[in-house]
């Protein structure tokens, strides 16, 4: 597909700017990442539509708007460190990387972790992908300036806030009703206190315990 840049431009305009995302660095990152290379060849034509898409193992690449919105909420400056929980296709990680962040990403399904790692490497996105479900034995110590959870969380896990650097931000789709979540942004101020705000309603695949495969 040679015309992907115009498809990306249109996606940004019609799906993302239209819904109120204004951060120019986020919009630029969303224009620059070749989303069609994060889905199966058979789905490439659909890669830019306003929807999540299947990536195998019953998982999905998130809807473009949701990726942009969560990235905007993280409020990243270049050079900051980010931990993602739920690598999936690696697309969100690539967008964070395009924002100039140093990205570590955890994925509980070995085959997805492997294919995302290979894809990100091949495209020149420097992301550390770890086969991990976030349990104490397999998670990185931090601290991180940002933590982004890209699967539906039944509850806030304490360690997510625990690895935040002072001034750090956590973005997580937290369950607020059966089958539905709402984005929570938690900022840790320089005194170590949390400031929580609620944002978009959304629907993610579930955050699960235990590593699979490998
Ligand atoms: N960010 C991804 C989409 C994520 S879909 C993208 O841009 O493509 C959610 C992913 O989270 C799935 O791949 C799922 O396997 C993974 N996941 C679910 N629970 C997890 C956990 N406890 N730790 C790490 N990954 C998890």
Tab-separated table of C-alpha atoms and ligand atoms in Angstrom:
chain	number	residue	atom	x	y	z
A	1	UNK	CA	0.000	0.000	0.000
A	2	UNK	CA	1.738	3.145	-1.200
A	3	UNK	CA	-0.975	5.594	-0.192
A	4	UNK	CA	-0.946	4.878	3.495
A	5	UNK	CA	0.192	8.378	4.453
A	6	UNK	CA	-2.942	9.926	3.027
A	7	UNK	CA	-5.048	7.263	4.760
A	8	UNK	CA	-3.253	8.098	8.008
A	9	UNK	CA	-3.843	11.816	7.501
A	10	UNK	CA	-7.526	11.189	6.924
A	11	UNK	CA	-7.790	8.909	9.965
A	12	UNK	CA	-6.260	11.638	12.120
A	13	UNK	CA	-8.599	14.295	10.754
A	14	UNK	CA	-11.867	12.359	10.735
A	15	UNK	CA	-11.507	10.087	13.757
A	16	UNK	CA	-9.133	11.824	16.127
A	17	UNK	CA	-9.139	15.609	15.655
A	18	UNK	CA	-12.907	15.398	15.092
A	19	UNK	CA	-13.290	13.891	18.568
A	20	UNK	CA	-11.233	16.546	20.270
A	21	UNK	CA	-7.641	15.298	20.488
A	22	UNK	CA	-5.555	18.451	20.106
A	23	UNK	CA	-1.986	17.548	21.086
A	24	UNK	CA	0.075	18.192	17.948
A	25	UNK	CA	2.773	15.723	19.033
A	26	UNK	CA	0.129	12.990	19.403
A	27	UNK	CA	-1.422	13.800	16.023
A	28	UNK	CA	2.008	13.739	14.395
A	29	UNK	CA	2.840	10.370	15.997
A	30	UNK	CA	-0.490	8.954	14.767
A	31	UNK	CA	0.305	10.174	11.239
A	32	UNK	CA	3.773	8.664	11.269
A	33	UNK	CA	3.137	5.047	12.362
A	34	UNK	CA	2.193	2.611	9.535
A	35	UNK	CA	-0.856	1.053	11.253
A	36	UNK	CA	-1.475	-1.299	8.296
A	37	UNK	CA	1.759	-3.132	9.147
A	38	UNK	CA	0.438	-3.999	12.633
A	39	UNK	CA	-2.401	-6.198	11.333
A	40	UNK	CA	-2.535	-9.358	9.260
A	41	UNK	CA	-2.053	-8.959	5.538
A	42	UNK	CA	-5.700	-9.891	4.922
A	43	UNK	CA	-6.828	-6.935	7.091
A	44	UNK	CA	-4.506	-4.276	5.689
A	45	UNK	CA	-7.227	-2.579	3.701
A	46	UNK	CA	-9.237	-2.179	6.921
A	47	UNK	CA	-6.350	-0.993	9.075
A	48	UNK	CA	-7.366	2.684	9.046
A	49	UNK	CA	-11.061	2.288	9.840
A	50	UNK	CA	-12.625	3.628	13.026
A	51	UNK	CA	-12.517	0.329	14.896
A	52	UNK	CA	-10.411	-2.189	16.775
A	53	UNK	CA	-9.354	-5.195	14.649
A	54	UNK	CA	-8.498	-8.819	15.476
A	55	UNK	CA	-4.810	-9.716	15.822
A	56	UNK	CA	-5.168	-13.424	16.707
A	57	UNK	CA	-5.288	-15.164	20.112
A	58	UNK	CA	-8.708	-13.516	20.658
A	59	UNK	CA	-7.015	-10.129	21.055
A	60	UNK	CA	-7.374	-6.824	19.211
A	61	UNK	CA	-5.381	-3.812	18.077
A	62	UNK	CA	-7.175	-0.872	19.707
A	63	UNK	CA	-9.290	1.673	17.835
A	64	UNK	CA	-7.098	4.555	16.536
A	65	UNK	CA	-9.007	7.218	18.506
A	66	UNK	CA	-8.537	5.291	21.759
A	67	UNK	CA	-4.776	4.983	21.133
A	68	UNK	CA	-4.558	8.734	20.478
A	69	UNK	CA	-6.711	9.678	23.473
A	70	UNK	CA	-4.761	7.515	25.926
A	71	UNK	CA	-1.473	8.818	24.537
A	72	UNK	CA	-2.708	12.388	24.972
A	73	UNK	CA	-3.769	11.695	28.563
A	74	UNK	CA	-0.266	10.398	29.341
A	75	UNK	CA	1.060	13.902	28.604
A	76	UNK	CA	4.492	12.695	27.507
A	77	UNK	CA	7.591	14.804	26.996
A	78	UNK	CA	10.360	13.471	24.738
A	79	UNK	CA	12.801	11.192	26.533
A	80	UNK	CA	10.342	10.147	29.256
A	81	UNK	CA	10.015	6.467	30.189
A	82	UNK	CA	6.756	4.574	29.704
A	83	UNK	CA	5.555	1.134	30.715
A	84	UNK	CA	2.751	-0.392	28.649
A	85	UNK	CA	0.797	-3.386	29.916
A	86	UNK	CA	-0.700	-5.267	26.956
A	87	UNK	CA	1.637	-5.099	23.927
A	88	UNK	CA	-0.788	-6.879	21.559
A	89	UNK	CA	0.268	-5.927	18.035
A	90	UNK	CA	2.822	-3.374	19.263
A	91	UNK	CA	0.950	-0.462	17.660
A	92	UNK	CA	0.380	1.586	20.823
A	93	UNK	CA	4.022	0.986	21.777
A	94	UNK	CA	5.120	2.277	18.358
A	95	UNK	CA	3.011	5.427	18.800
A	96	UNK	CA	4.611	6.031	22.212
A	97	UNK	CA	8.020	5.486	20.648
A	98	UNK	CA	7.152	7.992	17.914
A	99	UNK	CA	6.399	10.476	20.737
A	100	UNK	CA	10.060	10.151	21.726
A	101	UNK	CA	9.376	7.987	24.782
A	102	UNK	CA	11.562	5.125	26.006
A	103	UNK	CA	9.071	2.278	25.979
A	104	UNK	CA	8.917	-1.014	27.857
A	105	UNK	CA	5.888	-3.174	27.073
A	106	UNK	CA	4.535	-6.319	28.752
A	107	UNK	CA	2.549	-9.029	26.979
A	108	UNK	CA	1.251	-12.200	28.652
A	109	UNK	CA	0.872	-14.245	25.428
A	110	UNK	CA	4.288	-15.415	24.213
A	111	UNK	CA	3.376	-15.607	20.511
A	112	UNK	CA	2.072	-12.013	20.519
A	113	UNK	CA	5.124	-10.782	22.440
A	114	UNK	CA	7.405	-12.478	19.888
A	115	UNK	CA	5.609	-11.177	16.818
A	116	UNK	CA	5.311	-7.648	18.222
A	117	UNK	CA	9.010	-7.612	19.108
A	118	UNK	CA	9.961	-8.732	15.626
A	119	UNK	CA	7.626	-6.245	13.939
A	120	UNK	CA	8.770	-3.289	16.073
A	121	UNK	CA	12.429	-4.180	15.464
A	122	UNK	CA	11.832	-4.508	11.739
A	123	UNK	CA	10.190	-1.081	11.577
A	124	UNK	CA	12.928	0.543	13.641
A	125	UNK	CA	10.888	1.174	16.824
A	126	UNK	CA	13.156	0.686	19.801
A	127	UNK	CA	10.775	-0.964	22.301
A	128	UNK	CA	11.664	-3.465	25.022
A	129	UNK	CA	8.962	-6.159	24.859
A	130	UNK	CA	8.809	-8.524	27.844
A	131	UNK	CA	6.781	-11.741	28.058
A	132	UNK	CA	5.063	-10.945	31.341
A	133	UNK	CA	1.622	-10.748	32.922
A	134	UNK	CA	2.841	-8.111	35.346
A	135	UNK	CA	3.260	-10.522	38.239
A	136	UNK	CA	6.114	-9.718	40.654
A	137	UNK	CA	8.616	-12.237	39.151
A	138	UNK	CA	8.382	-10.872	35.633
A	139	UNK	CA	7.801	-7.147	35.869
A	140	UNK	CA	10.330	-4.319	35.583
A	141	UNK	CA	11.155	-2.251	38.642
A	142	UNK	CA	10.673	1.252	37.268
A	143	UNK	CA	10.306	4.070	37.994
A	144	UNK	CA	8.384	5.205	34.893
A	145	UNK	CA	7.090	8.634	33.941
A	146	UNK	CA	4.045	6.992	32.404
A	147	UNK	CA	2.165	3.713	32.820
A	148	UNK	CA	-0.489	2.763	30.268
A	149	UNK	CA	-2.706	-0.290	30.653
A	150	UNK	CA	-4.298	-1.343	27.351
A	151	UNK	CA	-6.601	-4.102	28.637
A	152	UNK	CA	-9.754	-3.788	30.757
A	153	UNK	CA	-8.788	-3.766	34.420
A	154	UNK	CA	-11.296	-5.114	36.966
A	155	UNK	CA	-9.509	-3.060	39.629
A	156	UNK	CA	-6.533	-0.754	40.082
A	157	UNK	CA	-3.407	-2.805	40.770
A	158	UNK	CA	-1.258	-1.158	43.392
A	159	UNK	CA	2.039	-1.803	41.641
A	160	UNK	CA	1.030	0.406	38.677
A	161	UNK	CA	1.028	3.459	40.928
A	162	UNK	CA	4.021	2.036	42.800
A	163	UNK	CA	6.301	2.211	39.737
A	164	UNK	CA	5.368	5.839	38.910
A	165	UNK	CA	8.118	8.424	39.225
A	166	UNK	CA	7.205	11.657	41.046
A	167	UNK	CA	5.129	13.655	38.553
A	168	UNK	CA	4.243	10.413	36.740
A	169	UNK	CA	0.908	9.551	35.081
A	170	UNK	CA	-1.092	6.313	34.917
A	171	UNK	CA	-3.810	5.755	32.286
A	172	UNK	CA	-6.051	2.706	32.635
A	173	UNK	CA	-9.435	1.525	31.350
A	174	UNK	CA	-11.067	0.585	34.632
A	175	UNK	CA	-14.245	-1.498	34.806
A	176	UNK	CA	-17.203	0.620	35.831
A	177	UNK	CA	-20.013	-1.677	34.660
A	178	UNK	CA	-20.312	-5.195	33.239
A	179	UNK	CA	-18.445	-5.179	29.900
A	180	UNK	CA	-17.630	-1.470	30.073
A	181	UNK	CA	-14.762	0.637	31.317
A	182	UNK	CA	-13.856	4.252	31.769
A	183	UNK	CA	-10.402	5.775	31.344
A	184	UNK	CA	-8.855	6.795	34.629
A	185	UNK	CA	-5.938	9.234	34.616
A	186	UNK	CA	-3.981	9.194	37.858
A	187	UNK	CA	-1.270	11.814	38.283
A	188	UNK	CA	1.216	11.571	41.076
A	189	UNK	CA	2.236	15.054	42.109
A	190	UNK	CA	5.691	15.956	43.366
A	191	UNK	CA	4.549	15.445	46.979
A	192	UNK	CA	3.622	11.855	46.098
A	193	UNK	CA	-0.150	12.464	46.265
A	194	UNK	CA	-2.517	11.110	43.608
A	195	UNK	CA	-4.881	13.245	41.559
A	196	UNK	CA	-7.498	11.115	39.753
A	197	UNK	CA	-9.685	12.253	36.849
A	198	UNK	CA	-12.183	10.268	34.751
A	199	UNK	CA	-12.376	10.404	30.963
A	200	UNK	CA	-13.882	8.427	28.026
A	201	UNK	CA	-16.032	5.337	28.354
A	202	UNK	CA	-14.537	2.434	26.420
A	203	UNK	CA	-14.482	-1.312	25.813
A	204	UNK	CA	-11.230	-3.263	25.969
A	205	UNK	CA	-10.367	-6.968	25.993
A	206	UNK	CA	-9.827	-8.192	29.563
A	207	UNK	CA	-6.637	-7.955	31.574
A	208	UNK	CA	-5.852	-11.542	32.562
A	209	UNK	CA	-3.520	-13.255	34.991
A	210	UNK	CA	-0.911	-15.857	34.048
A	211	UNK	CA	1.514	-16.130	31.145
A	212	UNK	CA	0.489	-18.156	28.111
A	213	UNK	CA	2.752	-20.131	25.744
A	214	UNK	CA	6.526	-19.761	25.508
B	1	LIG	N1	-1.911	-2.179	22.918
B	1	LIG	C1	-2.272	-3.212	21.968
B	1	LIG	C2	-3.698	-3.708	22.104
B	1	LIG	C3	-3.861	-4.416	23.351
B	1	LIG	S1	-5.060	-5.705	23.402
B	1	LIG	C4	-2.054	-2.755	20.546
B	1	LIG	O1	-1.730	-1.593	20.325
B	1	LIG	O2	-2.176	-3.590	19.646
B	1	LIG	C5	-4.677	-6.176	25.058
B	1	LIG	C6	-3.427	-7.021	25.178
B	1	LIG	O3	-3.167	-7.177	26.558
B	1	LIG	C7	-3.598	-8.442	24.627
B	1	LIG	O4	-2.573	-8.724	23.735
B	1	LIG	C8	-3.512	-9.313	25.876
B	1	LIG	O5	-2.910	-10.577	25.648
B	1	LIG	C9	-2.683	-8.469	26.797
B	1	LIG	N2	-2.835	-8.749	28.234
B	1	LIG	C10	-3.952	-9.086	28.920
B	1	LIG	N3	-3.687	-9.213	30.235
B	1	LIG	C11	-2.362	-8.932	30.393
B	1	LIG	C12	-1.483	-8.878	31.518
B	1	LIG	N4	-1.911	-9.150	32.765
B	1	LIG	N5	-0.205	-8.543	31.303
B	1	LIG	C13	0.272	-8.277	30.050
B	1	LIG	N6	-0.513	-8.319	28.945
B	1	LIG	C14	-1.813	-8.627	29.108
